Each structure stands twice: as structure tokens, then as C-alpha cells.
């Protein structure tokens, strides 16, 4: 019961803080401006991540200092690293930091986590050598941080992906008897308070402060030691839970390398952009992706009850489904683009023909008068 009090506290603090953040952003004109990958219009405040961060940190800190079971010293490196990510992400929201500065800060934060024992230790029962474990965890955390940052392009999308992933981890930790489950639920409550203001039409965006902080927390929360079943499939479980942001980021990197553009350059070819181009509205695209995300999270929970081997098979099937879904959207979007280009070319040709006929008709009429 006392744990639920901290969860409720986090949600209330988050919900109450959001109107104050909106007023603050409006007073100092701290809006999310449009660029090549943004699809919103109007002036939308962009510091919702501040409310998510502080509501979680306040509630989690009180919980950790009053709970006699959870070891706060074990979790302290994670809290410090999360704070570093958050502070520089806020500065990026306000000042637009160079990409190299953001990468250096992320590397520092990841180093704090990894070299304090938070890392993947096995894959399908195979114990990873220390160098492989460190490199894999580094790439995992950096990738997920930036994946959730890139997917934050549609009202309610990043928050929905984040809260579903965090709640799924919380359920898994509850099933395995981990005290860290409460921290997951506290963070989920803080996201829920934000989503009340971010659900379309959004009154507030989380900004990089929110998306990078959530990406970091989602990437490091599964790195606590847990039961054998969870440990056996942990990496595959996290790939399924974070599939939409991670696969979308991989596709974006490949797309920019192929087109010989900078990897960090924005575009309008992310998954939600493609769905909008295919004719989905913002609402239907959001609901479709949320529904599929919930199905994936459900498959992860079911996989735990199936055990290591059969659970791995279900997780592989879920991963295959995501690959097929991305492929379907990619080729359907390509067909729509080609169709639109053909229609535009046909329209232009028809206009040119009409203009030419009008010119020729005018010339013949002039000749008759003469």
C-alpha cells in the first residue's frame, strides 16, 4: 500500500506541474518550432519532460529513502546518469547544442551506468565475455536514447510507447520479485500525468528533455539482475518492447546513409510520416501504433509464462511480425509516392497540352481575322 502512495504521488505531481510548465513556456516563448520532421502547427510548449523528470525523481527519492528493502546506493549511479542526460537535454531544448556535445554527454552518462555493473550479462544462456557485454550495453543504451528522441514526432506517440514499455518491465519485475518494479510504476505514473496534456490535440510536448530521459530509463531499467527466465531472453524482450522506436531509427540511419546525408539530419520518412502519407489521420496512425505496441507488450508478458525456450520462440515471432509490418508500410508508402508522382506528372502534362492548344487556337483565330 505504501508503494502505491508513491506511485499516486508521482502521477499527481506530474499532472499538476504540466499547466505550470505551459504557462512558463508561454511567458518566455519556449515553443517547439517546426522543422523538416515535425508535423504539428502552431506554438506548442516543449518542456513537458521537466515535469516527467521531477515528478519521478521526487517520488522515487522519497520511496528509496523510506524503503528498507531497496538499496539506494545500488541505484544511485543510475539516478546520477539520468540527471546528466536530463540537464543537457534541457539545455539542448533551450539552446540547441551541437550533436558532438550531446554524444559526449550521453557517453559519460552511459559510462557511469555500465561501469557500475548495469549491463547485459547473457544472451539465451550464453554468458557474455566482459568486453562484449560492455560494448553491447553501450550500443544498446545510446541507441535507445536516440531512438525515443527520433520517434517523438506525433502527439502522444513517444509517451504511449514509453509508458507501455515501462509498465511491461514493471510487470516482469513484479513476477520475478524485484523491488525495482515500484520504480517502473512510479515512472509510468509520471508519464501518464504528461499524456493527459500530450494526447492529440497536444497542449504540451515533452521535448528532448523528456524523450532522451525516457529513452535512457527504458534502456537501463532492464539491466537489474532478475530471474533466470527473464535473464535468458532479456535482450530479445527489450528488442520487442522497443521495436517501433528502434527499428524506425535503424531504417532512418540506413535511409540517410543510402542518400548520402548526415545521419542526424531530419526528414519526413519516419514510420508515422509514412502512415500519414498512406492516408491515415493523426488519430488513426496513433491508435494503430499503440494497439500494435500493446500486442507486443502482451506477447512479452506471455513469453515469461512459457519459459525460456518457448518464450524465445514467441519473442522471435513477434520480432518477425514487426519486420513484416515495417516492410509492408515501406513498400506501400513507396507505391503511394509513385502513384502521386505519376498523377502529378499526368496533371502537368494535361495542363501543358491545354495551354498549347489554347495558344494554337489563339494563333489560328488571329490568322483568320487578318
Short mmCIF file of C-alpha atoms in Angstrom, two decimals:
data_model
loop_
_atom_site.label_atom_id
_atom_site.label_comp_id
_atom_site.label_asym_id
_atom_site.label_seq_id
_atom_site.Cartn_x
_atom_site.Cartn_y
_atom_site.Cartn_z
CA UNK A 1 0.00 0.00 0.00
CA UNK A 2 2.84 2.42 0.82
CA UNK A 3 4.36 1.77 -2.61
CA UNK A 4 1.10 2.76 -4.29
CA UNK A 5 1.19 6.05 -2.41
CA UNK A 6 4.47 6.92 -4.14
CA UNK A 7 3.03 5.89 -7.49
CA UNK A 8 -0.01 8.12 -6.97
CA UNK A 9 2.25 10.94 -5.75
CA UNK A 10 4.27 10.76 -8.96
CA UNK A 11 1.15 10.91 -11.13
CA UNK A 12 -0.33 13.82 -9.18
CA UNK A 13 2.93 15.81 -9.22
CA UNK A 14 3.25 15.27 -12.96
CA UNK A 15 -0.36 16.22 -13.69
CA UNK A 16 -0.24 19.34 -11.52
CA UNK A 17 3.11 20.51 -12.91
CA UNK A 18 2.10 20.43 -16.59
CA UNK A 19 -0.19 23.54 -16.56
CA UNK A 20 2.56 25.44 -14.72
CA UNK A 21 5.10 24.40 -17.36
CA UNK A 22 2.71 25.50 -20.12
CA UNK A 23 2.36 28.95 -18.50
CA UNK A 24 6.14 29.20 -18.06
CA UNK A 25 6.80 28.28 -21.70
CA UNK A 26 4.22 30.78 -22.94
CA UNK A 27 5.70 33.54 -20.79
CA UNK A 28 9.21 33.01 -22.18
CA UNK A 29 8.14 31.84 -25.69
CA UNK A 30 9.64 28.36 -25.27
CA UNK A 31 7.84 26.66 -28.12
CA UNK A 32 8.53 23.67 -30.32
CA UNK A 33 9.30 25.15 -33.71
CA UNK A 34 8.63 23.30 -36.92
CA UNK A 35 11.37 21.62 -38.93
CA UNK A 36 11.62 19.03 -41.69
CA UNK A 37 10.37 16.17 -39.48
CA UNK A 38 7.69 17.96 -37.41
CA UNK A 39 4.07 17.72 -38.48
CA UNK A 40 2.40 19.97 -35.92
CA UNK A 41 1.28 23.55 -36.49
CA UNK A 42 1.06 26.46 -34.09
CA UNK A 43 3.04 27.30 -31.00
CA UNK A 44 3.24 24.30 -28.64
CA UNK A 45 5.23 24.50 -25.36
CA UNK A 46 8.04 21.95 -25.36
CA UNK A 47 9.28 21.36 -21.79
CA UNK A 48 6.88 18.64 -20.63
CA UNK A 49 9.89 16.43 -19.94
CA UNK A 50 10.73 18.68 -17.00
CA UNK A 51 7.52 17.66 -15.27
CA UNK A 52 8.11 13.98 -16.03
CA UNK A 53 11.65 14.11 -14.65
CA UNK A 54 10.97 15.98 -11.41
CA UNK A 55 7.77 14.11 -10.56
CA UNK A 56 9.64 10.84 -10.95
CA UNK A 57 12.76 11.98 -9.12
CA UNK A 58 10.86 13.41 -6.15
CA UNK A 59 8.64 10.36 -5.73
CA UNK A 60 11.44 7.85 -6.37
CA UNK A 61 13.82 9.61 -3.97
CA UNK A 62 11.26 9.54 -1.15
CA UNK A 63 10.50 5.91 -1.90
CA UNK A 64 14.17 4.89 -1.94
CA UNK A 65 14.95 6.67 1.33
CA UNK A 66 11.97 5.19 3.17
CA UNK A 67 12.01 1.67 1.73
CA UNK A 68 14.11 -0.68 3.84
CA UNK A 69 14.46 -3.36 1.16
CA UNK A 70 15.68 -1.42 -1.88
CA UNK A 71 19.37 -0.49 -1.76
CA UNK A 72 19.59 3.18 -2.73
CA UNK A 73 23.39 3.00 -3.15
CA UNK A 74 22.95 0.38 -5.90
CA UNK A 75 20.55 2.62 -7.80
CA UNK A 76 22.41 5.90 -7.21
CA UNK A 77 24.65 5.65 -10.35
CA UNK A 78 21.53 5.24 -12.48
CA UNK A 79 19.92 8.32 -10.89
CA UNK A 80 23.07 10.41 -11.40
CA UNK A 81 23.41 9.35 -15.04
CA UNK A 82 19.71 10.08 -15.68
CA UNK A 83 20.14 13.55 -14.20
CA UNK A 84 23.09 14.24 -16.51
CA UNK A 85 21.08 13.16 -19.54
CA UNK A 86 18.17 15.33 -18.46
CA UNK A 87 20.14 18.51 -17.71
CA UNK A 88 21.92 18.57 -21.05
CA UNK A 89 18.73 17.62 -22.89
CA UNK A 90 17.02 20.66 -21.32
CA UNK A 91 19.95 22.82 -22.46
CA UNK A 92 19.51 21.34 -25.93
CA UNK A 93 15.82 22.28 -25.88
CA UNK A 94 16.73 25.84 -24.92
CA UNK A 95 19.99 26.41 -26.82
CA UNK A 96 20.26 23.64 -29.49
CA UNK A 97 23.58 22.06 -28.57
CA UNK A 98 25.96 20.65 -31.23
CA UNK A 99 25.49 16.94 -31.92
CA UNK A 100 29.03 16.13 -30.74
CA UNK A 101 28.34 17.69 -27.33
CA UNK A 102 25.17 15.62 -26.92
CA UNK A 103 27.06 12.44 -27.89
CA UNK A 104 29.85 13.14 -25.38
CA UNK A 105 27.34 13.74 -22.59
CA UNK A 106 25.49 10.54 -23.44
CA UNK A 107 28.76 8.59 -23.42
CA UNK A 108 29.61 9.95 -19.98
CA UNK A 109 26.18 9.01 -18.62
CA UNK A 110 26.35 5.53 -20.15
CA UNK A 111 29.84 5.01 -18.72
CA UNK A 112 28.57 5.78 -15.22
CA UNK A 113 25.89 3.13 -15.60
CA UNK A 114 27.92 0.41 -17.33
CA UNK A 115 30.99 0.62 -15.12
CA UNK A 116 28.81 0.37 -12.02
CA UNK A 117 27.58 -3.05 -13.04
CA UNK A 118 24.48 -2.29 -15.14
CA UNK A 119 24.92 -4.34 -18.30
CA UNK A 120 23.68 -7.34 -20.27
CA UNK A 121 25.37 -10.44 -18.91
CA UNK A 122 24.00 -13.22 -21.12
CA UNK A 123 22.11 -13.92 -24.31
CA UNK A 124 19.99 -17.10 -24.46
CA UNK A 125 22.00 -18.59 -21.62
CA UNK A 126 25.39 -17.77 -23.15
CA UNK A 127 27.42 -15.75 -20.66
CA UNK A 128 28.92 -12.75 -22.44
CA UNK A 129 32.63 -12.01 -22.13
CA UNK A 130 33.17 -8.73 -20.27
CA UNK A 131 34.31 -6.68 -23.32
CA UNK A 132 31.36 -7.93 -25.38
CA UNK A 133 28.97 -7.21 -22.51
CA UNK A 134 30.27 -3.64 -22.14
CA UNK A 135 30.21 -2.85 -25.86
CA UNK A 136 26.73 -4.35 -26.32
CA UNK A 137 25.33 -2.38 -23.39
CA UNK A 138 26.96 0.86 -24.57
CA UNK A 139 25.43 0.47 -28.04
CA UNK A 140 22.07 -0.54 -26.57
CA UNK A 141 21.70 2.46 -24.24
CA UNK A 142 22.94 5.01 -26.79
CA UNK A 143 20.69 3.55 -29.47
CA UNK A 144 17.53 3.54 -27.34
CA UNK A 145 18.12 7.10 -26.05
CA UNK A 146 18.23 8.44 -29.59
CA UNK A 147 15.50 6.09 -30.86
CA UNK A 148 12.94 7.53 -28.45
CA UNK A 149 14.15 11.01 -29.32
CA UNK A 150 13.54 10.40 -33.03
CA UNK A 151 10.13 8.73 -32.61
CA UNK A 152 8.77 11.78 -30.78
CA UNK A 153 7.10 13.29 -33.83
CA UNK A 154 3.40 12.62 -33.31
CA UNK A 155 1.10 13.70 -30.48
CA UNK A 156 1.01 11.04 -27.77
CA UNK A 157 3.31 8.61 -29.60
CA UNK A 158 6.55 8.69 -27.59
CA UNK A 159 4.63 8.87 -24.31
CA UNK A 160 2.48 5.87 -25.26
CA UNK A 161 5.47 3.80 -26.34
CA UNK A 162 7.29 4.75 -23.15
CA UNK A 163 4.51 4.05 -20.66
CA UNK A 164 3.69 0.68 -22.24
CA UNK A 165 7.37 -0.37 -22.17
CA UNK A 166 7.82 0.78 -18.56
CA UNK A 167 4.64 -0.92 -17.33
CA UNK A 168 5.67 -4.14 -19.09
CA UNK A 169 9.03 -4.05 -17.33
CA UNK A 170 7.24 -3.35 -14.06
CA UNK A 171 5.01 -6.40 -14.53
CA UNK A 172 8.02 -8.60 -15.33
CA UNK A 173 9.84 -7.35 -12.24
CA UNK A 174 6.71 -7.93 -10.15
CA UNK A 175 6.53 -11.51 -11.42
CA UNK A 176 10.20 -12.06 -10.61
CA UNK A 177 10.01 -10.42 -7.18
CA UNK A 178 12.25 -7.43 -7.99
CA UNK A 179 11.75 -4.32 -5.84
CA UNK A 180 12.63 -2.21 -8.90
CA UNK A 181 9.09 -2.83 -10.13
CA UNK A 182 7.93 0.07 -7.97
CA UNK A 183 10.35 2.44 -9.70
CA UNK A 184 8.89 1.36 -13.05
CA UNK A 185 5.36 2.12 -11.87
CA UNK A 186 6.43 5.47 -10.41
CA UNK A 187 7.89 6.48 -13.78
CA UNK A 188 4.79 5.19 -15.61
CA UNK A 189 2.61 7.41 -13.38
CA UNK A 190 4.71 10.47 -14.21
CA UNK A 191 4.34 9.72 -17.93
CA UNK A 192 0.57 9.31 -17.51
CA UNK A 193 0.32 12.79 -15.98
CA UNK A 194 2.11 14.19 -19.03
CA UNK A 195 -0.01 12.22 -21.53
CA UNK A 196 -3.12 13.97 -20.21
CA UNK A 197 -1.72 17.12 -21.87
CA UNK A 198 0.04 15.47 -24.82
CA UNK A 199 -2.83 13.39 -26.19
CA UNK A 200 -3.98 14.85 -29.51
CA UNK A 201 -4.51 17.67 -29.94
CA UNK A 202 -1.44 18.21 -27.77
CA UNK A 203 -1.19 21.19 -25.44
CA UNK A 204 2.39 20.32 -24.48
CA UNK A 205 5.38 18.42 -25.91
CA UNK A 206 7.97 16.58 -23.84
CA UNK A 207 10.93 17.93 -25.83
CA UNK A 208 14.36 16.32 -25.92
CA UNK A 209 14.46 16.53 -22.12
CA UNK A 210 11.58 14.10 -21.96
CA UNK A 211 12.34 11.79 -24.87
CA UNK A 212 16.04 11.37 -24.02
CA UNK A 213 15.33 10.86 -20.32
CA UNK A 214 12.66 8.25 -21.06
CA UNK A 215 14.84 6.52 -23.64
CA UNK A 216 17.64 6.33 -21.08
CA UNK A 217 15.40 4.96 -18.32
CA UNK A 218 13.81 2.37 -20.62
CA UNK A 219 17.26 1.21 -21.74
CA UNK A 220 18.72 0.85 -18.22
CA UNK A 221 15.72 -0.40 -16.20
CA UNK A 222 16.03 -3.96 -17.58
CA UNK A 223 19.69 -4.14 -16.53
CA UNK A 224 18.93 -5.12 -12.93
CA UNK A 225 19.55 -8.77 -12.04
CA UNK A 226 16.41 -10.87 -12.20
CA UNK A 227 15.06 -14.41 -12.60
CA UNK A 228 16.55 -16.97 -14.96
CA UNK A 229 13.66 -16.79 -17.45
CA UNK A 230 13.89 -13.00 -17.71
CA UNK A 231 17.69 -13.07 -17.91
CA UNK A 232 17.65 -15.76 -20.60
CA UNK A 233 15.52 -13.71 -23.00
CA UNK A 234 16.24 -10.21 -21.66
CA UNK A 235 17.83 -8.73 -24.79
CA UNK A 236 15.15 -10.18 -27.07
CA UNK A 237 12.42 -9.00 -24.68
CA UNK A 238 13.77 -5.46 -24.84
CA UNK A 239 14.06 -5.56 -28.63
CA UNK A 240 10.36 -6.47 -28.82
CA UNK A 241 9.29 -3.84 -26.25
CA UNK A 242 11.24 -1.07 -28.01
CA UNK A 243 10.77 -2.42 -31.54
CA UNK A 244 8.95 0.56 -33.04
CA UNK A 245 11.43 3.28 -31.99
CA UNK A 246 14.50 1.08 -32.53
CA UNK A 247 13.52 -0.31 -35.93
CA UNK A 248 12.41 3.13 -37.09
CA UNK A 249 15.82 4.54 -36.09
CA UNK A 250 17.67 1.75 -37.90
CA UNK A 251 15.60 2.47 -41.02
CA UNK A 252 16.33 6.21 -40.71
CA UNK A 253 20.09 5.62 -40.41
CA UNK A 254 20.08 3.31 -43.43
CA UNK A 255 17.96 5.80 -45.41
CA UNK A 256 20.35 8.68 -44.71
CA UNK A 257 23.47 6.65 -45.45
CA UNK A 258 21.90 5.50 -48.71
CA UNK A 259 21.00 9.07 -49.67
CA UNK A 260 24.45 10.31 -48.55
CA UNK A 261 23.00 12.70 -45.98
CA UNK A 262 24.15 13.33 -42.38
CA UNK A 263 22.80 10.66 -40.02
CA UNK A 264 21.34 13.28 -37.67
CA UNK A 265 19.61 15.25 -40.45
CA UNK A 266 15.79 15.42 -40.02
CA UNK A 267 13.35 14.12 -42.60
CA UNK A 268 9.69 13.19 -43.02
CA UNK A 269 10.15 9.49 -43.68
CA UNK A 270 9.70 8.06 -40.19
CA UNK A 271 7.07 5.40 -39.56
CA UNK A 272 4.34 7.84 -38.52
CA UNK A 273 5.12 10.07 -41.53
CA UNK A 274 4.66 7.09 -43.84
CA UNK A 275 1.34 6.19 -42.27
CA UNK A 276 0.13 9.78 -42.70
CA UNK A 277 1.28 9.73 -46.31
CA UNK A 278 -0.67 6.49 -46.83
CA UNK A 279 -3.88 8.27 -45.85
CA UNK A 280 -4.09 7.66 -42.12
CA UNK A 281 -5.11 10.60 -39.94
CA UNK A 282 -3.01 11.55 -36.92
CA UNK A 283 -5.55 9.85 -34.68
CA UNK A 284 -5.78 6.58 -36.60
CA UNK A 285 -1.99 6.37 -37.01
CA UNK A 286 -1.54 6.87 -33.26
CA UNK A 287 -4.23 4.35 -32.33
CA UNK A 288 -2.88 1.76 -34.77
CA UNK A 289 0.68 2.02 -33.46
CA UNK A 290 -0.49 2.00 -29.83
CA UNK A 291 -2.62 -1.10 -30.46
CA UNK A 292 0.31 -2.94 -32.04
CA UNK A 293 2.61 -1.82 -29.23
CA UNK A 294 0.20 -3.22 -26.63
CA UNK A 295 0.09 -6.51 -28.54
CA UNK A 296 3.88 -6.70 -28.45
CA UNK A 297 3.98 -5.94 -24.73
CA UNK A 298 1.33 -8.61 -24.17
CA UNK A 299 3.41 -11.15 -26.08
CA UNK A 300 6.39 -10.32 -23.86
CA UNK A 301 4.42 -11.00 -20.69
CA UNK A 302 3.03 -14.25 -22.13
CA UNK A 303 6.57 -15.31 -23.11
CA UNK A 304 7.59 -15.17 -19.46
CA UNK A 305 4.99 -17.78 -18.51
CA UNK A 306 6.02 -20.01 -21.42
CA UNK A 307 9.53 -20.41 -20.04
CA UNK A 308 12.92 -19.83 -21.67
CA UNK A 309 12.68 -21.91 -24.85
CA UNK A 310 9.05 -21.47 -25.88
CA UNK A 311 9.14 -17.89 -24.69
CA UNK A 312 12.08 -17.21 -27.01
CA UNK A 313 10.10 -18.69 -29.92
CA UNK A 314 7.17 -16.33 -29.24
CA UNK A 315 9.52 -13.35 -28.98
CA UNK A 316 11.14 -14.26 -32.30
CA UNK A 317 7.70 -14.48 -33.90
CA UNK A 318 6.87 -11.01 -32.51
CA UNK A 319 10.11 -9.64 -33.94
CA UNK A 320 9.32 -11.20 -37.31
CA UNK A 321 5.88 -9.57 -37.22
CA UNK A 322 7.46 -6.15 -36.68
CA UNK A 323 9.87 -6.67 -39.58
CA UNK A 324 6.97 -7.63 -41.84
CA UNK A 325 4.92 -4.64 -40.66
CA UNK A 326 7.76 -2.21 -41.37
CA UNK A 327 8.29 -3.81 -44.78
CA UNK A 328 4.58 -3.55 -45.60
CA UNK A 329 4.46 0.13 -44.61
CA UNK A 330 7.68 0.87 -46.52
CA UNK A 331 6.57 -0.67 -49.82
CA UNK A 332 3.00 0.61 -49.54
CA UNK A 333 4.30 4.12 -48.90
CA UNK A 334 6.66 3.80 -51.86
CA UNK A 335 3.73 2.75 -54.08
CA UNK A 336 1.70 5.74 -52.86
CA UNK A 337 4.58 8.10 -53.63
CA UNK A 338 4.99 6.68 -57.14
CA UNK A 339 1.24 6.94 -57.72
CA UNK A 340 1.21 10.56 -56.55
CA UNK A 341 4.21 11.38 -58.73
CA UNK A 342 2.53 9.78 -61.75
CA UNK A 343 -0.70 11.67 -61.10
CA UNK A 344 1.24 14.91 -60.72
CA UNK A 345 3.11 14.24 -63.96
CA UNK A 346 -0.12 13.40 -65.79
CA UNK A 347 -1.76 16.57 -64.45
CA UNK A 348 1.21 18.68 -65.52
CA UNK A 349 1.18 17.10 -68.96
CA UNK A 350 -2.55 17.75 -69.30
CA UNK A 351 -2.07 21.39 -68.30
CA UNK A 352 0.77 21.81 -70.79
CA UNK A 353 -1.35 20.24 -73.53
CA UNK A 354 -4.30 22.51 -72.70
CA UNK A 355 -2.07 25.58 -72.69
CA UNK A 356 -0.53 24.57 -76.02
CA UNK A 357 -3.97 24.05 -77.56
CA UNK A 358 -5.09 27.43 -76.24
CA UNK A 359 -2.03 29.09 -77.75
CA UNK A 360 -2.54 27.32 -81.08
CA UNK A 361 -6.24 28.22 -81.04
CA UNK A 362 -5.41 31.83 -80.37
CA UNK A 363 -2.91 31.86 -83.22
CA UNK A 364 -5.40 30.38 -85.70
CA UNK A 365 -8.06 32.90 -84.63
CA UNK A 366 -5.62 35.76 -85.17
CA UNK A 367 -4.74 34.46 -88.62
CA UNK A 368 -8.43 34.28 -89.57
CA UNK A 369 -9.01 37.90 -88.50
CA UNK A 370 -6.04 39.01 -90.59
#
